[in-house]
Amino acid sequence: MTAIIDNWWRDQYKQPPSVSITTNTMEIAQKFCEQGLGYMIAPEMMIPKDSRLTIQPIQTENGENIMWPTRLVYKQQTTDLNLVQKFVEHIKKL
């Protein structure tokens, strides 16, 4: 995923990103962004619906949204639980 984002950045901008702070916690990155302290590149589904952030898809030079594969790993027997089964079905529909 890092290579996808790095390639996208090089296609869009002439200068490398100016990075002073990095975090691997979505909540902290979101709080920084809400306070005007930068930007974040994250899956849209991870941003709360009531967020004050502006969401913009990252796109290739010809305007196609950049997508990458996502995996859902689970034990088959956990789908015996109705809640888990519903969640797996929901994710498969996406």
Short mmCIF file of N, CA and C in Angstrom, two decimals:
data_model
loop_
_atom_site.label_atom_id
_atom_site.label_comp_id
_atom_site.label_asym_id
_atom_site.label_seq_id
_atom_site.Cartn_x
_atom_site.Cartn_y
_atom_site.Cartn_z
N MET A 1 0.82 -1.19 0.00
CA MET A 1 0.00 0.00 0.00
C MET A 1 0.87 1.26 0.00
N THR A 2 1.97 1.22 0.70
CA THR A 2 2.86 2.38 0.75
C THR A 2 3.36 2.73 -0.65
N ALA A 3 3.70 1.72 -1.44
CA ALA A 3 4.19 1.96 -2.80
C ALA A 3 3.10 2.60 -3.66
N ILE A 4 1.87 2.18 -3.49
CA ILE A 4 0.75 2.76 -4.26
C ILE A 4 0.62 4.24 -3.94
N ILE A 5 0.67 4.58 -2.66
CA ILE A 5 0.55 5.98 -2.25
C ILE A 5 1.77 6.79 -2.70
N ASP A 6 2.96 6.22 -2.55
CA ASP A 6 4.17 6.92 -2.99
C ASP A 6 4.13 7.21 -4.49
N ASN A 7 3.72 6.23 -5.29
CA ASN A 7 3.61 6.44 -6.73
C ASN A 7 2.57 7.49 -7.06
N TRP A 8 1.43 7.44 -6.37
CA TRP A 8 0.39 8.45 -6.60
C TRP A 8 0.92 9.84 -6.28
N TRP A 9 1.63 9.98 -5.17
CA TRP A 9 2.16 11.30 -4.78
C TRP A 9 3.10 11.83 -5.86
N ARG A 10 4.00 10.97 -6.34
CA ARG A 10 4.95 11.40 -7.38
C ARG A 10 4.23 11.81 -8.66
N ASP A 11 3.12 11.14 -8.99
CA ASP A 11 2.35 11.50 -10.18
C ASP A 11 1.64 12.84 -10.02
N GLN A 12 1.26 13.20 -8.80
CA GLN A 12 0.47 14.40 -8.54
C GLN A 12 1.29 15.64 -8.24
N TYR A 13 2.41 15.46 -7.56
CA TYR A 13 3.17 16.60 -7.04
C TYR A 13 4.63 16.52 -7.47
N LYS A 14 5.24 17.67 -7.63
CA LYS A 14 6.63 17.74 -8.05
C LYS A 14 7.59 17.58 -6.88
N GLN A 15 7.13 17.87 -5.66
CA GLN A 15 7.99 17.79 -4.47
C GLN A 15 7.53 16.63 -3.59
N PRO A 16 8.46 16.03 -2.85
CA PRO A 16 8.05 14.99 -1.90
C PRO A 16 7.20 15.60 -0.78
N PRO A 17 6.38 14.81 -0.11
CA PRO A 17 5.55 15.36 0.96
C PRO A 17 6.41 15.88 2.11
N SER A 18 5.94 16.93 2.73
CA SER A 18 6.60 17.46 3.91
C SER A 18 5.97 16.77 5.12
N VAL A 19 6.70 15.84 5.71
CA VAL A 19 6.17 15.06 6.82
C VAL A 19 6.94 15.40 8.09
N SER A 20 6.22 15.95 9.08
CA SER A 20 6.84 16.25 10.37
C SER A 20 6.40 15.27 11.43
N ILE A 21 5.15 14.81 11.33
CA ILE A 21 4.60 13.89 12.31
C ILE A 21 3.93 12.75 11.56
N THR A 22 4.17 11.54 11.99
CA THR A 22 3.45 10.39 11.45
C THR A 22 2.85 9.61 12.61
N THR A 23 1.73 8.96 12.34
CA THR A 23 1.09 8.13 13.35
C THR A 23 0.46 6.93 12.66
N ASN A 24 0.36 5.84 13.36
CA ASN A 24 -0.32 4.68 12.79
C ASN A 24 -1.68 4.48 13.45
N THR A 25 -2.16 5.51 14.13
CA THR A 25 -3.46 5.47 14.78
C THR A 25 -4.41 6.40 14.04
N MET A 26 -5.49 5.82 13.50
CA MET A 26 -6.46 6.60 12.73
C MET A 26 -7.06 7.74 13.56
N GLU A 27 -7.37 7.48 14.81
CA GLU A 27 -8.01 8.50 15.65
C GLU A 27 -7.10 9.70 15.85
N ILE A 28 -5.82 9.45 16.05
CA ILE A 28 -4.88 10.56 16.24
C ILE A 28 -4.71 11.33 14.93
N ALA A 29 -4.57 10.62 13.82
CA ALA A 29 -4.44 11.29 12.52
C ALA A 29 -5.67 12.15 12.24
N GLN A 30 -6.85 11.61 12.54
CA GLN A 30 -8.08 12.38 12.31
C GLN A 30 -8.11 13.64 13.17
N LYS A 31 -7.71 13.52 14.42
CA LYS A 31 -7.69 14.71 15.31
C LYS A 31 -6.70 15.76 14.79
N PHE A 32 -5.52 15.32 14.32
CA PHE A 32 -4.57 16.27 13.73
C PHE A 32 -5.21 17.00 12.56
N CYS A 33 -5.85 16.25 11.67
CA CYS A 33 -6.48 16.85 10.49
C CYS A 33 -7.59 17.82 10.87
N GLU A 34 -8.40 17.44 11.84
CA GLU A 34 -9.49 18.32 12.28
C GLU A 34 -8.97 19.63 12.84
N GLN A 35 -7.75 19.62 13.39
CA GLN A 35 -7.15 20.83 13.93
C GLN A 35 -6.31 21.58 12.89
N GLY A 36 -6.37 21.12 11.63
CA GLY A 36 -5.64 21.78 10.56
C GLY A 36 -4.15 21.48 10.57
N LEU A 37 -3.76 20.35 11.15
CA LEU A 37 -2.34 20.02 11.29
C LEU A 37 -1.87 19.01 10.25
N GLY A 38 -2.51 18.97 9.10
CA GLY A 38 -2.02 18.08 8.07
C GLY A 38 -3.11 17.37 7.32
N TYR A 39 -2.74 16.24 6.73
CA TYR A 39 -3.64 15.44 5.91
C TYR A 39 -3.43 13.98 6.26
N MET A 40 -4.34 13.14 5.83
CA MET A 40 -4.15 11.71 5.99
C MET A 40 -4.72 11.00 4.78
N ILE A 41 -4.12 9.87 4.46
CA ILE A 41 -4.61 9.02 3.38
C ILE A 41 -5.11 7.76 4.05
N ALA A 42 -6.43 7.53 3.95
CA ALA A 42 -7.05 6.43 4.68
C ALA A 42 -8.25 5.91 3.90
N PRO A 43 -8.65 4.67 4.15
CA PRO A 43 -9.87 4.16 3.52
C PRO A 43 -11.07 5.00 3.96
N GLU A 44 -11.92 5.35 3.01
CA GLU A 44 -13.08 6.19 3.31
C GLU A 44 -13.96 5.59 4.39
N MET A 45 -14.08 4.26 4.39
CA MET A 45 -14.95 3.62 5.37
C MET A 45 -14.44 3.77 6.81
N MET A 46 -13.20 4.21 6.98
CA MET A 46 -12.65 4.40 8.32
C MET A 46 -12.95 5.80 8.88
N ILE A 47 -13.48 6.68 8.04
CA ILE A 47 -13.77 8.04 8.48
C ILE A 47 -15.22 8.07 8.96
N PRO A 48 -15.47 8.51 10.20
CA PRO A 48 -16.85 8.56 10.70
C PRO A 48 -17.74 9.45 9.84
N LYS A 49 -18.99 9.05 9.69
CA LYS A 49 -19.94 9.82 8.87
C LYS A 49 -20.11 11.25 9.36
N ASP A 50 -19.98 11.47 10.67
CA ASP A 50 -20.17 12.81 11.23
C ASP A 50 -18.88 13.63 11.28
N SER A 51 -17.85 13.16 10.59
CA SER A 51 -16.57 13.85 10.59
C SER A 51 -16.67 15.20 9.89
N ARG A 52 -15.88 16.14 10.36
CA ARG A 52 -15.82 17.46 9.73
C ARG A 52 -14.77 17.52 8.63
N LEU A 53 -14.17 16.39 8.31
CA LEU A 53 -13.11 16.35 7.31
C LEU A 53 -13.69 16.32 5.90
N THR A 54 -12.94 16.87 4.97
CA THR A 54 -13.28 16.77 3.55
C THR A 54 -12.65 15.49 3.02
N ILE A 55 -13.47 14.67 2.38
CA ILE A 55 -12.99 13.40 1.84
C ILE A 55 -12.86 13.53 0.33
N GLN A 56 -11.69 13.19 -0.17
CA GLN A 56 -11.45 13.23 -1.60
C GLN A 56 -10.75 11.96 -2.02
N PRO A 57 -11.31 11.23 -2.99
CA PRO A 57 -10.64 10.00 -3.42
C PRO A 57 -9.32 10.32 -4.12
N ILE A 58 -8.34 9.43 -3.96
CA ILE A 58 -7.10 9.60 -4.71
C ILE A 58 -7.29 8.90 -6.05
N GLN A 59 -6.83 9.55 -7.10
CA GLN A 59 -7.09 9.07 -8.45
C GLN A 59 -5.82 9.02 -9.28
N THR A 60 -5.86 8.14 -10.29
CA THR A 60 -4.75 8.06 -11.25
C THR A 60 -4.77 9.31 -12.13
N GLU A 61 -3.77 9.44 -12.97
CA GLU A 61 -3.71 10.60 -13.87
C GLU A 61 -4.91 10.67 -14.80
N ASN A 62 -5.51 9.51 -15.14
CA ASN A 62 -6.68 9.53 -16.03
C ASN A 62 -8.00 9.50 -15.26
N GLY A 63 -7.98 9.87 -13.97
CA GLY A 63 -9.21 10.07 -13.22
C GLY A 63 -9.85 8.84 -12.60
N GLU A 64 -9.18 7.70 -12.62
CA GLU A 64 -9.73 6.49 -12.01
C GLU A 64 -9.35 6.45 -10.53
N ASN A 65 -10.32 6.09 -9.67
CA ASN A 65 -10.03 5.96 -8.25
C ASN A 65 -9.01 4.86 -8.03
N ILE A 66 -8.05 5.11 -7.15
CA ILE A 66 -7.06 4.11 -6.81
C ILE A 66 -7.65 3.18 -5.75
N MET A 67 -7.62 1.90 -6.05
CA MET A 67 -8.17 0.89 -5.15
C MET A 67 -7.06 -0.11 -4.85
N TRP A 68 -7.14 -0.76 -3.69
CA TRP A 68 -6.23 -1.85 -3.41
C TRP A 68 -7.00 -2.95 -2.69
N PRO A 69 -6.50 -4.18 -2.84
CA PRO A 69 -7.24 -5.31 -2.27
C PRO A 69 -7.25 -5.28 -0.75
N THR A 70 -8.35 -5.72 -0.18
CA THR A 70 -8.51 -5.83 1.26
C THR A 70 -8.87 -7.27 1.58
N ARG A 71 -8.31 -7.80 2.62
CA ARG A 71 -8.56 -9.19 3.01
C ARG A 71 -9.32 -9.22 4.33
N LEU A 72 -10.25 -10.15 4.43
CA LEU A 72 -10.95 -10.41 5.68
C LEU A 72 -10.56 -11.82 6.09
N VAL A 73 -9.91 -11.94 7.23
CA VAL A 73 -9.43 -13.24 7.69
C VAL A 73 -10.24 -13.62 8.93
N TYR A 74 -10.82 -14.82 8.89
CA TYR A 74 -11.62 -15.28 10.02
C TYR A 74 -11.67 -16.80 10.00
N LYS A 75 -12.00 -17.39 11.14
CA LYS A 75 -12.19 -18.83 11.24
C LYS A 75 -13.60 -19.16 10.80
N GLN A 76 -13.75 -20.16 9.97
CA GLN A 76 -15.06 -20.52 9.43
C GLN A 76 -16.07 -20.78 10.55
N GLN A 77 -15.65 -21.43 11.64
CA GLN A 77 -16.60 -21.75 12.69
C GLN A 77 -17.15 -20.52 13.41
N THR A 78 -16.46 -19.36 13.28
CA THR A 78 -17.00 -18.15 13.92
C THR A 78 -18.27 -17.67 13.24
N THR A 79 -18.50 -18.11 12.00
CA THR A 79 -19.74 -17.70 11.32
C THR A 79 -20.96 -18.42 11.87
N ASP A 80 -20.75 -19.32 12.83
CA ASP A 80 -21.89 -19.90 13.55
C ASP A 80 -22.60 -18.82 14.37
N LEU A 81 -21.85 -17.79 14.75
CA LEU A 81 -22.44 -16.66 15.47
C LEU A 81 -23.12 -15.74 14.46
N ASN A 82 -24.37 -15.43 14.69
CA ASN A 82 -25.17 -14.64 13.75
C ASN A 82 -24.52 -13.29 13.45
N LEU A 83 -24.01 -12.63 14.48
CA LEU A 83 -23.40 -11.31 14.28
C LEU A 83 -22.19 -11.40 13.36
N VAL A 84 -21.36 -12.41 13.55
CA VAL A 84 -20.18 -12.58 12.70
C VAL A 84 -20.61 -12.90 11.27
N GLN A 85 -21.60 -13.76 11.12
CA GLN A 85 -22.08 -14.13 9.79
C GLN A 85 -22.61 -12.90 9.05
N LYS A 86 -23.37 -12.06 9.73
CA LYS A 86 -23.91 -10.83 9.11
C LYS A 86 -22.78 -9.89 8.70
N PHE A 87 -21.76 -9.77 9.56
CA PHE A 87 -20.63 -8.90 9.25
C PHE A 87 -19.90 -9.40 8.01
N VAL A 88 -19.62 -10.70 7.95
CA VAL A 88 -18.91 -11.27 6.80
C VAL A 88 -19.72 -11.06 5.53
N GLU A 89 -21.03 -11.26 5.59
CA GLU A 89 -21.89 -11.04 4.42
C GLU A 89 -21.84 -9.59 3.98
N HIS A 90 -21.87 -8.68 4.95
CA HIS A 90 -21.81 -7.24 4.63
C HIS A 90 -20.51 -6.89 3.92
N ILE A 91 -19.40 -7.37 4.43
CA ILE A 91 -18.10 -7.08 3.83
C ILE A 91 -18.00 -7.67 2.43
N LYS A 92 -18.51 -8.88 2.23
CA LYS A 92 -18.47 -9.50 0.90
C LYS A 92 -19.26 -8.69 -0.11
N LYS A 93 -20.34 -8.05 0.31
CA LYS A 93 -21.14 -7.24 -0.61
C LYS A 93 -20.40 -5.99 -1.06
N LEU A 94 -19.53 -5.48 -0.17
CA LEU A 94 -18.77 -4.29 -0.53
C LEU A 94 -17.80 -4.59 -1.64
#
